Each structure stands twice: as structure tokens, then as C-alpha cells.
Tab-separated table of C-alpha atoms in Angstrom:
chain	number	residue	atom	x	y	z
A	1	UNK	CA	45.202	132.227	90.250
A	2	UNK	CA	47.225	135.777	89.938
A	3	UNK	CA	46.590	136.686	93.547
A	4	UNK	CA	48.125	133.580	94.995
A	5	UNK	CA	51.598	134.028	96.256
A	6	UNK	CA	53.269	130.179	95.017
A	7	UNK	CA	56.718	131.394	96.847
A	8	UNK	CA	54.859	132.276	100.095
A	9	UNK	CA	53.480	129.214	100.267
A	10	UNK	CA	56.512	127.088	99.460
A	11	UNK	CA	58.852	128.717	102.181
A	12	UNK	CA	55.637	128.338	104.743
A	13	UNK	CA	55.767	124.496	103.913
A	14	UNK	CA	59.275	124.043	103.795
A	15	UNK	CA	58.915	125.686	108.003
A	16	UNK	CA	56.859	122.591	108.691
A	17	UNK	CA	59.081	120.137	107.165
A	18	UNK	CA	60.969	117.029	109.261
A	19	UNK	CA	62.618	113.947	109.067
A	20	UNK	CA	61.273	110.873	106.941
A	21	UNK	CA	57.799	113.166	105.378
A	22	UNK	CA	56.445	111.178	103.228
A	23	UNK	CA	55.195	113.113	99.506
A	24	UNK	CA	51.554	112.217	100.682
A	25	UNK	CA	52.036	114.020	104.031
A	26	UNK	CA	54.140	116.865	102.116
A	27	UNK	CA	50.967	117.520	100.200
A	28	UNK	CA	48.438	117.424	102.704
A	29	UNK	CA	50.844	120.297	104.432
A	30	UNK	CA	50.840	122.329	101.338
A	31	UNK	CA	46.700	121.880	100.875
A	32	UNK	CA	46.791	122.607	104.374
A	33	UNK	CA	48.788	125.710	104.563
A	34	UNK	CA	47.163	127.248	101.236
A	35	UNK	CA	43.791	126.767	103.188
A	36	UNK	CA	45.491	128.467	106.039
A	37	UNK	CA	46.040	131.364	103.714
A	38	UNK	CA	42.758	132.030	101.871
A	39	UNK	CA	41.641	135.027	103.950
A	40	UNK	CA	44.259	136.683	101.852
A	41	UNK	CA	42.179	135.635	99.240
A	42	UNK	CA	40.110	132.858	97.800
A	43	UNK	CA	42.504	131.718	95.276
A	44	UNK	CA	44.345	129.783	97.755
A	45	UNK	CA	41.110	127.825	98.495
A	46	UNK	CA	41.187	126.639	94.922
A	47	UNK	CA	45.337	125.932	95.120
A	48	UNK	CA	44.681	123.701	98.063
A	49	UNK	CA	41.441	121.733	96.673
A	50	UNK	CA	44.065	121.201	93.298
A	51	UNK	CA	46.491	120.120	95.910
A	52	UNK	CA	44.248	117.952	97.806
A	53	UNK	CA	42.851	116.313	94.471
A	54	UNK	CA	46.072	115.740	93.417
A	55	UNK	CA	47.317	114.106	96.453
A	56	UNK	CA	43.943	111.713	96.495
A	57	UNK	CA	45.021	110.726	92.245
A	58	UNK	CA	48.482	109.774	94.108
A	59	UNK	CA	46.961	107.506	95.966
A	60	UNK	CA	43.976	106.022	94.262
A	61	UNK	CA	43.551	103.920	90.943
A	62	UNK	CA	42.678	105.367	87.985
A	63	UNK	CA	40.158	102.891	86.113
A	64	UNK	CA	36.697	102.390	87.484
A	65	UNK	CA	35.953	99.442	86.766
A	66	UNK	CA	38.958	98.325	88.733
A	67	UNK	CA	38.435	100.092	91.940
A	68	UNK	CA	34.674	98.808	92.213
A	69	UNK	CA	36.375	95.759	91.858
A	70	UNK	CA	38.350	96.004	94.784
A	71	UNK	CA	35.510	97.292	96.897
A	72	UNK	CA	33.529	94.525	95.766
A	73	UNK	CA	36.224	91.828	96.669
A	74	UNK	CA	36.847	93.298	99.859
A	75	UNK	CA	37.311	90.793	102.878
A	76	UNK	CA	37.481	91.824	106.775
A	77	UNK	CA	40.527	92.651	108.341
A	78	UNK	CA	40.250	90.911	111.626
A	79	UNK	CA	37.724	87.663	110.287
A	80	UNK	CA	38.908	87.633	106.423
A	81	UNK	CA	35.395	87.166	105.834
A	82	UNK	CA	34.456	88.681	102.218
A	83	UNK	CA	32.461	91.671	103.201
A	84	UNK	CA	31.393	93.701	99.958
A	85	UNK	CA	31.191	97.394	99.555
A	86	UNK	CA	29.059	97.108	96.158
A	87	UNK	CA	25.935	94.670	95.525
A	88	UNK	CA	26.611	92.066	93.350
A	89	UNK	CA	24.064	93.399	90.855
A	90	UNK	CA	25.488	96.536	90.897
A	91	UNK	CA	29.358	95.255	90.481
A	92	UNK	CA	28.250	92.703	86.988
A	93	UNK	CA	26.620	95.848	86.229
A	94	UNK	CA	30.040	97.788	85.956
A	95	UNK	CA	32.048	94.685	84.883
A	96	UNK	CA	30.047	93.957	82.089
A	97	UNK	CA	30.205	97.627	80.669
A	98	UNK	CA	33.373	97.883	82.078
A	99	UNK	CA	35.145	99.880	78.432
A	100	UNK	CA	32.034	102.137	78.256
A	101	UNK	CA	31.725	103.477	81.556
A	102	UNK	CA	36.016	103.753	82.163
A	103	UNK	CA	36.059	106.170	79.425
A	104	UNK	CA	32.527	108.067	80.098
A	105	UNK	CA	35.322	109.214	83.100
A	106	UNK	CA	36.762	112.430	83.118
A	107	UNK	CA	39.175	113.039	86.433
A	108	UNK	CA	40.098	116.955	85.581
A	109	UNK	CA	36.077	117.710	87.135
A	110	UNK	CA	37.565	116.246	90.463
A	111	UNK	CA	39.539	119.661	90.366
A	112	UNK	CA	36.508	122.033	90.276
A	113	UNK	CA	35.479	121.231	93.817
A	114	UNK	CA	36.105	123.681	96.222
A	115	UNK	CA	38.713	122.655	99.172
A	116	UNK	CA	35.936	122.051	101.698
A	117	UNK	CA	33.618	120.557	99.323
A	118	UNK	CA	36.533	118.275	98.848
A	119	UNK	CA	37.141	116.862	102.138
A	120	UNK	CA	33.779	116.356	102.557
A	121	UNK	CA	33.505	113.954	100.435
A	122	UNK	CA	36.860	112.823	101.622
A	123	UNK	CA	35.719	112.355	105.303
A	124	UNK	CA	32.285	111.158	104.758
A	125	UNK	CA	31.057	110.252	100.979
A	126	UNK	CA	34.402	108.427	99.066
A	127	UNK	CA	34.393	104.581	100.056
A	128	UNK	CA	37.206	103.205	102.380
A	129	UNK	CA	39.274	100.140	102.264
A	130	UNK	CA	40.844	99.881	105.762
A	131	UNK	CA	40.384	103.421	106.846
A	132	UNK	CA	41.960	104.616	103.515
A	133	UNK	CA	39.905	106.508	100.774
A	134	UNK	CA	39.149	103.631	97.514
A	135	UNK	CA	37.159	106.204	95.556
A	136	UNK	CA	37.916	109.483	93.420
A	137	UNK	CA	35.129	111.932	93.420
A	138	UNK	CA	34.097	110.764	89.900
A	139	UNK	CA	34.300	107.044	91.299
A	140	UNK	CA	31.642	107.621	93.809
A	141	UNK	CA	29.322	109.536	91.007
A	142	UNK	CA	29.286	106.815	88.553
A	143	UNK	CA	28.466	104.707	91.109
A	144	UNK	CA	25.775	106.424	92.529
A	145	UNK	CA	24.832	106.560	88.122
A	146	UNK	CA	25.006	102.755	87.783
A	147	UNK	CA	23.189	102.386	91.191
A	148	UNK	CA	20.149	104.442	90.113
A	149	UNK	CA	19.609	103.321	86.918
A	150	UNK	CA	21.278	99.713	86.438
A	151	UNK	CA	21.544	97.800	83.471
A	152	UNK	CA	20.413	101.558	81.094
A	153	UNK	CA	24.186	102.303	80.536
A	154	UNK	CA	22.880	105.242	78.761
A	155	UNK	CA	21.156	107.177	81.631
A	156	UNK	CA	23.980	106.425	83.688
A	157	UNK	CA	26.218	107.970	81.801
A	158	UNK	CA	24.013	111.015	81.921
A	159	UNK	CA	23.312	111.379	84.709
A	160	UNK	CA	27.261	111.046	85.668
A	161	UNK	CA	27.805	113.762	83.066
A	162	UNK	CA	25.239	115.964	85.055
A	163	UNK	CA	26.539	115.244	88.212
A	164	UNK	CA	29.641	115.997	87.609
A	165	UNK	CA	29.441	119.277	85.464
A	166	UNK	CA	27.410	120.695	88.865
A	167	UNK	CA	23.970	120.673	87.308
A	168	UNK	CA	22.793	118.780	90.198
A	169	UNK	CA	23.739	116.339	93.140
A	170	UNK	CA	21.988	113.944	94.704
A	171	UNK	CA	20.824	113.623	98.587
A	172	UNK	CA	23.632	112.659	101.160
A	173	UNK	CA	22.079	108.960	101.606
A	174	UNK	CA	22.048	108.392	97.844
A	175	UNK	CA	25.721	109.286	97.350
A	176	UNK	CA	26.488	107.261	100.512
A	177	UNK	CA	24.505	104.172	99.269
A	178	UNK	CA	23.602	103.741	96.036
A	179	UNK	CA	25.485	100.821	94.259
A	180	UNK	CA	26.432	99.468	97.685
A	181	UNK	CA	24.857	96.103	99.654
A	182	UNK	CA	22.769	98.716	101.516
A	183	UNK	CA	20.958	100.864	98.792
A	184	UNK	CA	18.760	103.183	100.958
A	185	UNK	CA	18.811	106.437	99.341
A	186	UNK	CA	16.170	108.270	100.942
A	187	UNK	CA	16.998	111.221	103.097
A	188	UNK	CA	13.526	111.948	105.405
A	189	UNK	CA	11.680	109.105	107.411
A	190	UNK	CA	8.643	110.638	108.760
A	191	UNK	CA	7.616	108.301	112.010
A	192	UNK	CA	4.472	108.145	114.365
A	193	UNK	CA	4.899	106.391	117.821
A	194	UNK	CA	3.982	102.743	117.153
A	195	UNK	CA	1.725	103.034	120.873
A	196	UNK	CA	1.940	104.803	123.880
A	197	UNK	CA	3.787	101.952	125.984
A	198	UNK	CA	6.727	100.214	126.513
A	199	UNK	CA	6.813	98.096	123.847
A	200	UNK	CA	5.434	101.014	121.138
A	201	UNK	CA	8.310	102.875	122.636
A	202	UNK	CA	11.288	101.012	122.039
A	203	UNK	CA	9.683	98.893	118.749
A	204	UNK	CA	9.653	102.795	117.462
A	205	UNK	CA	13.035	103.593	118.987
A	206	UNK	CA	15.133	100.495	117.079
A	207	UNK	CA	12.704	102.083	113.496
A	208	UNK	CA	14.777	105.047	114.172
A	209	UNK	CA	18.094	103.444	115.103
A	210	UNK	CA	18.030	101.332	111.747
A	211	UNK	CA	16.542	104.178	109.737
A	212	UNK	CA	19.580	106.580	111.052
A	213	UNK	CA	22.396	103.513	110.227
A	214	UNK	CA	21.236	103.819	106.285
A	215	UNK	CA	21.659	107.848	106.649
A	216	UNK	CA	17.784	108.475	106.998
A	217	UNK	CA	16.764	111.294	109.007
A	218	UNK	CA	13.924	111.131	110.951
A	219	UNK	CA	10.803	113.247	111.635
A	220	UNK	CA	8.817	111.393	114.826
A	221	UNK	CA	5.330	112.855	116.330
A	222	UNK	CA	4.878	111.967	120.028
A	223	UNK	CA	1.712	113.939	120.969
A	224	UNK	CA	0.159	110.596	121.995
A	225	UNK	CA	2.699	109.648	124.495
A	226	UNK	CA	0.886	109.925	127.913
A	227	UNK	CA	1.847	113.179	130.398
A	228	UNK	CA	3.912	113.067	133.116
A	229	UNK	CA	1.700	111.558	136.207
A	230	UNK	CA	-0.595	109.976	134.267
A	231	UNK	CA	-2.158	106.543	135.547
A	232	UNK	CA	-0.269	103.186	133.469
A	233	UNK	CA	-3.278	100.911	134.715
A	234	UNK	CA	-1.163	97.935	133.561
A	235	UNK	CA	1.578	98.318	136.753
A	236	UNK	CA	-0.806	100.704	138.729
A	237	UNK	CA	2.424	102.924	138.624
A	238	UNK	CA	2.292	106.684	136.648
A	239	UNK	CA	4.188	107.610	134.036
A	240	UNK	CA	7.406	109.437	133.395
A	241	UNK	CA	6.113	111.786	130.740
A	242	UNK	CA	7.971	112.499	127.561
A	243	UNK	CA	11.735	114.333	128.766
A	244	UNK	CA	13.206	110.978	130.381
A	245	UNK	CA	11.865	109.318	126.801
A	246	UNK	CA	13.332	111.522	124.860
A	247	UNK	CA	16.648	111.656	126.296
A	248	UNK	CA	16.820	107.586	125.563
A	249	UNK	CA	16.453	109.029	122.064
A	250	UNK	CA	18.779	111.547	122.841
A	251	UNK	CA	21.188	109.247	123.089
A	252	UNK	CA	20.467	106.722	120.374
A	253	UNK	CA	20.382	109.823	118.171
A	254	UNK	CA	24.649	110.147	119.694
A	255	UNK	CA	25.436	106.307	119.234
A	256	UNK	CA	23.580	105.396	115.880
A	257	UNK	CA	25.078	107.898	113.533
A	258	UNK	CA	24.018	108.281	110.155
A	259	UNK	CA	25.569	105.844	107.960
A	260	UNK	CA	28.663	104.792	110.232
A	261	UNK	CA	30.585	107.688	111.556
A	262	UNK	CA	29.376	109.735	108.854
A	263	UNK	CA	27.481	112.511	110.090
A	264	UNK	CA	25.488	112.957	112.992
A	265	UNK	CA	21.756	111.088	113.653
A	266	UNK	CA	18.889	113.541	113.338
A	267	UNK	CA	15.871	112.926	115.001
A	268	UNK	CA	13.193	115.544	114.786
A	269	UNK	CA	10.523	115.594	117.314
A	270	UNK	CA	6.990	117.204	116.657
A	271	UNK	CA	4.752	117.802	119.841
A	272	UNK	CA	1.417	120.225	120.110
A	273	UNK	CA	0.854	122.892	121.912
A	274	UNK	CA	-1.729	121.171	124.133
A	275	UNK	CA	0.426	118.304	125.812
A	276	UNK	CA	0.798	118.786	129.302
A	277	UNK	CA	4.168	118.060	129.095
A	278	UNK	CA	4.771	121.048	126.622
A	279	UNK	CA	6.745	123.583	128.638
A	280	UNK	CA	9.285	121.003	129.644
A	281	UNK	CA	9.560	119.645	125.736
A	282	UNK	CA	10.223	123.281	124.673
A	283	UNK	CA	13.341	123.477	127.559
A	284	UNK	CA	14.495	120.701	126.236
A	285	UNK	CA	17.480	122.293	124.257
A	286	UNK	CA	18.091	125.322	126.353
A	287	UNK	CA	21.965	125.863	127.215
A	288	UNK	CA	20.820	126.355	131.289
A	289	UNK	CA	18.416	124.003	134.247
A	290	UNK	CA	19.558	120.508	135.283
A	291	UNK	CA	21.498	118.287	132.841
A	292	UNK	CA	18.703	115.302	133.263
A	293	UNK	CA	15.957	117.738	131.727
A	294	UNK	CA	17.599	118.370	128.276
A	295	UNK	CA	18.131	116.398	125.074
A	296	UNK	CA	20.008	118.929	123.043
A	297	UNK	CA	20.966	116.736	120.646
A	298	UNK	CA	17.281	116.303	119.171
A	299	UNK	CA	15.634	118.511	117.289
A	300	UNK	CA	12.442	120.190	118.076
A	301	UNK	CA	8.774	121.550	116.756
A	302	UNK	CA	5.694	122.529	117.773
A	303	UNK	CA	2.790	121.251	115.343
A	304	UNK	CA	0.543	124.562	115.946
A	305	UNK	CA	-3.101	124.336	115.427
A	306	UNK	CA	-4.746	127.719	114.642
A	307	UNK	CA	-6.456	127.730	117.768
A	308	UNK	CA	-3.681	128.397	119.955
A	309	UNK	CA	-2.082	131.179	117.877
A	310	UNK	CA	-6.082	132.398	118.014
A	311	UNK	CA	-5.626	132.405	121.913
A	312	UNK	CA	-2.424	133.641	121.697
A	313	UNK	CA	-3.659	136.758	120.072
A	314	UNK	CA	-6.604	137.280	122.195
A	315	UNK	CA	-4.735	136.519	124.964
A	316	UNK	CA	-6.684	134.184	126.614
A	317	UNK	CA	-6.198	130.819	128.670
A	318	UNK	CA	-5.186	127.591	127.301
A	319	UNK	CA	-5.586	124.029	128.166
A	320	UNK	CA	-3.044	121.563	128.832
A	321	UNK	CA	-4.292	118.143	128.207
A	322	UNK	CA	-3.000	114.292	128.498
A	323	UNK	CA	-3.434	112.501	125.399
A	324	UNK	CA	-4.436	109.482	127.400
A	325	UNK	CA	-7.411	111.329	128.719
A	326	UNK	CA	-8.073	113.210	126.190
A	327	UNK	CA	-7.822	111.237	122.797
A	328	UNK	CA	-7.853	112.189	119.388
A	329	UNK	CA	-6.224	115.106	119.134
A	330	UNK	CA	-3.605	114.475	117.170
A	331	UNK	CA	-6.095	113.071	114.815
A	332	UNK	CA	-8.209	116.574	113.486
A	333	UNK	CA	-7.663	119.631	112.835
A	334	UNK	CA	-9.650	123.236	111.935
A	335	UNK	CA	-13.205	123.268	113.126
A	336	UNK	CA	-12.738	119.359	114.476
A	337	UNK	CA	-10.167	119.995	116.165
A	338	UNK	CA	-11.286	122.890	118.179
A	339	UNK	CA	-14.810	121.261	118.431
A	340	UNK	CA	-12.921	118.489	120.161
A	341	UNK	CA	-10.726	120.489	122.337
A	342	UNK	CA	-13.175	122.821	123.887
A	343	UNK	CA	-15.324	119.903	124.460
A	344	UNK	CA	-12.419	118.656	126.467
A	345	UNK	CA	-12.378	122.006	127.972
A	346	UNK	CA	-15.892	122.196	128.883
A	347	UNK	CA	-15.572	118.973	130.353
A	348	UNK	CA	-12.889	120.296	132.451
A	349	UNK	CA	-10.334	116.805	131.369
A	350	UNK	CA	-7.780	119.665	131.107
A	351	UNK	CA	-4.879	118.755	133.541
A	352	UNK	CA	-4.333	123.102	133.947
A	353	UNK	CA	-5.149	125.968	132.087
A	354	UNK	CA	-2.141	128.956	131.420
A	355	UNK	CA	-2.233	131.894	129.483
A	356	UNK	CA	-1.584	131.477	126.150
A	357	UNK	CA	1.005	134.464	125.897
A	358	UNK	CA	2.774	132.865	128.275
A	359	UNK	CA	3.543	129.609	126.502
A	360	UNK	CA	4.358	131.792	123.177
A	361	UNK	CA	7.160	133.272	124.963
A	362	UNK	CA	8.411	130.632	126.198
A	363	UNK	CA	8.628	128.979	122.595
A	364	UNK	CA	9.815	132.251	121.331
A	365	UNK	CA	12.552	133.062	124.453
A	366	UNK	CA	13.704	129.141	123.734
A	367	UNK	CA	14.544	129.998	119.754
A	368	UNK	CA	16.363	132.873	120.286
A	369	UNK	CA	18.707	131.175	122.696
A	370	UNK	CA	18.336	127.965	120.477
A	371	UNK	CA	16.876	128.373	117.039
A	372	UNK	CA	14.382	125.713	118.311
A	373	UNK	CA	11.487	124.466	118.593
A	374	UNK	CA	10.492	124.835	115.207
A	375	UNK	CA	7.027	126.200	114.320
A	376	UNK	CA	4.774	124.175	112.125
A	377	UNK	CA	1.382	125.642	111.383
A	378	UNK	CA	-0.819	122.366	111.347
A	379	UNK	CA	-3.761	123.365	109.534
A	380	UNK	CA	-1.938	125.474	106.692
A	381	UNK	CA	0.055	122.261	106.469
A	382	UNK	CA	-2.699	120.035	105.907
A	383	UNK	CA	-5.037	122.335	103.525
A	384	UNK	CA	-2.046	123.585	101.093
């Protein structure tokens, strides 16, 4: 680090100094101010990631084995009640191989993160016992090694070596779970509504709540949800439509986080371009128009079938259907699909026809002020 200034740094901590600092705080004010300091160059990004590391090694133990150990025998503040961080499986596991996998260990690749990189993992990935980081950096990756492959000692060991010389990482959910009581390690959940009612509604909703706990994102279609106005024979009342829906997701999206406090819940939400409901889905995450219209805390696409962009470029009109009147849809695509559409259209079970062009721009004036909806082309998606 010849471009790092240690002197500079010093005096700037010793300014920030005070009564009774403890040598944990001291560091965390030198990591901080050499962090403060690296757009005079990047070299004090790696002195404060050293710093930080450093600090963590203060306060954490050393031997593996040991530390699982303590997040295994972990009991509840408040109830006392034993409450496990590791499975049971996974902690004989590591107790059994205990020698082998201590000294498979090497702490000096802790100090080749990068200072964000490392409080990441601080803030989000390394266990906690009572609000204070348990794990190292190469705790959590042996771990996540033991939790993949169990009882083959040998492949865990690899694949910690691999992990932690940078030839690869693993997904967010699989560092956050694997070799803990809840193992899910998948990162994408891809989700249909279960019906178009009440029940189908909120029996999906709690999928996605307990899907975003584990740290699964979620990808959820709801072109079969009925249109705004349409009949519900079963209270002779009409429906909503999908933007007061969606905000209820909205909002479970805000209070189920992914994984505890960990990072945010992200729902994606596909719709196509013929749901009647479709220029109010794509406002959905504009910054302007009343608050009870927008969900910006989803995520948005449009599922495209080829016929609309064919529209689009001929500039002709297109139909706006309900899903409850007009059914299968969602179900076909290429020459199906638009032999079941402009049936519907000849029909007239359209509930209004707009220009095509003028939908496009409002999908395309909604991602330049948002980056969203998302375009997904539905029939290159399902024929490559």
C-alpha cells in the first residue's frame, strides 16, 4: 500500500477520539476513516477491510469447530429455550471431523475481501449470537462446505478451498442457510396464482411470505386475476382488479424480509399485455399519481407475446381483455395464442380496444423514469 498515507490517518483518528473508547470502537474509527479516505485512492479501501478483519479476529474465536459449537448450543435470551443456529446433522458433522476441518482453515483469506465486501457479510451473511457477529468469513464458508456436502469431508474441504481463494461463491440463500435448522438454499421461486379468489389469493400470498423468510425470491404471474369491474358471482359484488392486490403484496414484500432483516423481499410480478388492468399495473412504480395506486416496492414485467409487438409495429388497435371472460390466455402462445385472441376479438369479449403505440409508450415512458416493467418476450422464451 505505497499510496496510503499511515500518519494521515492516525492524526484523523486520534481527532475523533474521547473518553472511555474502547480498542473495538478505536478500530472501527480507523476502518472507518481509511474508508473515508479512499477517493484519494483505493489503497485505503484495502487498509480499512485489514482493519475491519482485524477488529472481527479481536472479537471472535479462532477454532471452528468451537464456534459452531456455540451456535449450536445457543439458548434464547428472553425464554432460555435452546434455539439452534446449526442442524444437528450438520453440527455431529463438524464435531466428529472436528481436527480435519480446524486446520483445512486458513484466516489470512479473510483479509483479501474488499472493505464493502466485508461488511456485507458482516451485516447480513456472518451468524449472530445476541446481535453480535459468531462467525469469521472462513467460519461461514466451511459451513456452507459441510452443509452442502455432509458426511464427504473431502468435497467440503474443496469446495471451502474454492470458496475462499475467489474461484466462486455461492447464492445469497445458500451462504445464509446452509448448515443451519433452515437449509433452503435456493435463490428464485417462480409462483402462479393458486386461483383467482380470495382464498387463491392469500393461500399464494403466505407461499410468498414463507418463501421470502428462507431468502427466496420470488417470480409470481397474475394474468389470471380477474379485471377491475368484473362480476364475483359468488357475493354478486365486482372486483377490485389487480393494484389494491398488489399493494397487500406490496407490503408483505416490506414486512417479510428475506431471511430476517437481511435484505429486502423481492417479489417479481409478470402480467401480459392484454389484461385490462395493464395500464394501471405498468404505473404501478412511477415516482408521481395518488399514493393508493403504486406498489413501488414490487418489481415489474410484461410477459410480451409477439402479437402485440406485431401491432405495435403496424400500429394498429389492441384488445384489452378480462381473464375471467376471456380464458386461456395465459395458457398458449405463437399461432394459439393469437388464434385465441382474435377469436376473442371477433367475438367482441374485449372490455376496449387502444392503440397499440400507445400502450408501448407507456411501458417505455414508465422504464425510463423507473427501469421497470421489465420486458419478457413470451414466445422466444418458450421456443429457445
Amino acid at each position: 500500500m505505497d499510496y496510503v498515507d499511515p500518519v494521515l490517518v492516525a492524526m484523523k483518528v486520534i481527532g475523533g477520539l474521547y473518553k472511555g473508547v474502547s480498542t473495538v470502537e478505536l478500530d472501527n474509527l480507523a476502518a472507518e476513516t481509511a474508508a473515508s479516505m479512499t477517493t484519494q485512492h483505493p489503497d485505503y479501501a484495502i487498509l480499512a477491510a485489514r482493519i475491519a478483519v482485524s477488529n472481527l479476529h479481536k472479537k471472535t474465536g479462532k477454532v471452528f469447530s468451537e464456534v459452531m459449537k456455540r451456535l449450536y448450543e445457543f439458548r434464547h435470551p428472553s425464554t432460555g429455550e435452546h434455539s439452534p443456529m446449526i442442524s444437528k446433522e450438520t453440527y455431529d458433522i463438524i464435531m466428529k471431523n472436528a481436527d480435519r476441518l480446524n486446520s483445512a482453515i486458513v484466516y489470512d483469506r479473510d483479509f483479501s475481501y474488499t472493505y464493502f465486501g466485508f461488511r456485507t457479510l458482516e451485516r447480513s451473511y456472518l451468524l449472530k449470537i445476541n446481535k453480535e457477529v459468531a462467525e469469521r468469513p472462513q467460519h461461514m464458508l466451511m459451513r456452507v462446505a459441510v452443509g452442502i456436502h455432509g458426511e464427504d469431508i473431502d468435497g467440503a474441504i474443496e469446495t471451502y478451498n474454492l470458496m475462499s481463494e475467489r474461484y466462486f461463491t455461492h447464492a445469497s440463500p445458500t451462504l445464509f442457510n446452509a448448515g443451519t435448522v433452515w437449509p433452503q438454499l435456493s435463490s428464485c421461486f417462480l409462483l402462479t396464482m393458486s386461483e383467482d379468489s380470495i382464498a387463491g389469493i392469500y393461500d399464494t400470498l403466505k407461499q410468498c411470505a414463507l418463501i421470502s423468510k428462507s431468502a427466496g425470491g420470488i417470480g409470481l404471474n397474475v394474468h389470471n386475476i380477474r379485471a377491475t369491474g368484473s362480476l364475483i358471482a359468488g357475493t354478486n359484488g365486482t372486483s377490485n382488479g389487480l393494484v389494491p392486490m398488489l399493494r397487500v403484496y406490496n407490503n408483505t414484500a416490506r414486512y417479510v424480509d428475506q431471511g430476517g432483516n437481511k435484505r429486502p423481499g423481492a417479489f417479481a410480478i409478470y402480467l401480459e399485455p392484454w389484461h385490462a388492468d395493464i395500464f394501471e399495473f405498468v404505473a404501478l412504480r412511477r415516482n408521481t399519481g395518488p399514493e393508493e395506486e403504486r406498489a413501488r416496492d414490487l418489481f415489474y414485467a410484461i410477459w410480451v407475446p409477439d402479437l402485440f409487438m406485431k401491432r405495435v409495429e403496424r400500429d394498429e388497435e389492441w384488445s384489452l381483455m378480462c381473464p375471467h371472460e376471456c380464458p386461456g390466455l395465459s395458457d398458449c402462445w405463437g399461432e394459439k395464442f393469437e388464434e385465441l385472441y382474435t377469436g376473442y376479438e371477433k367475438e367482441r369479449r374485449f372490455r376496449k380496444q387502444v392503440k397499440a403505440r400507445k400502450l408501448w409508450e407507456q411501458i417505455v415512458s414508465s422504464q425510463i423514469e423507473t427501469g421497470m416493467p421489465f420486458i419478457v418476450y413470451k414466445v422466444s422464451f418458450f421456443c429457445n
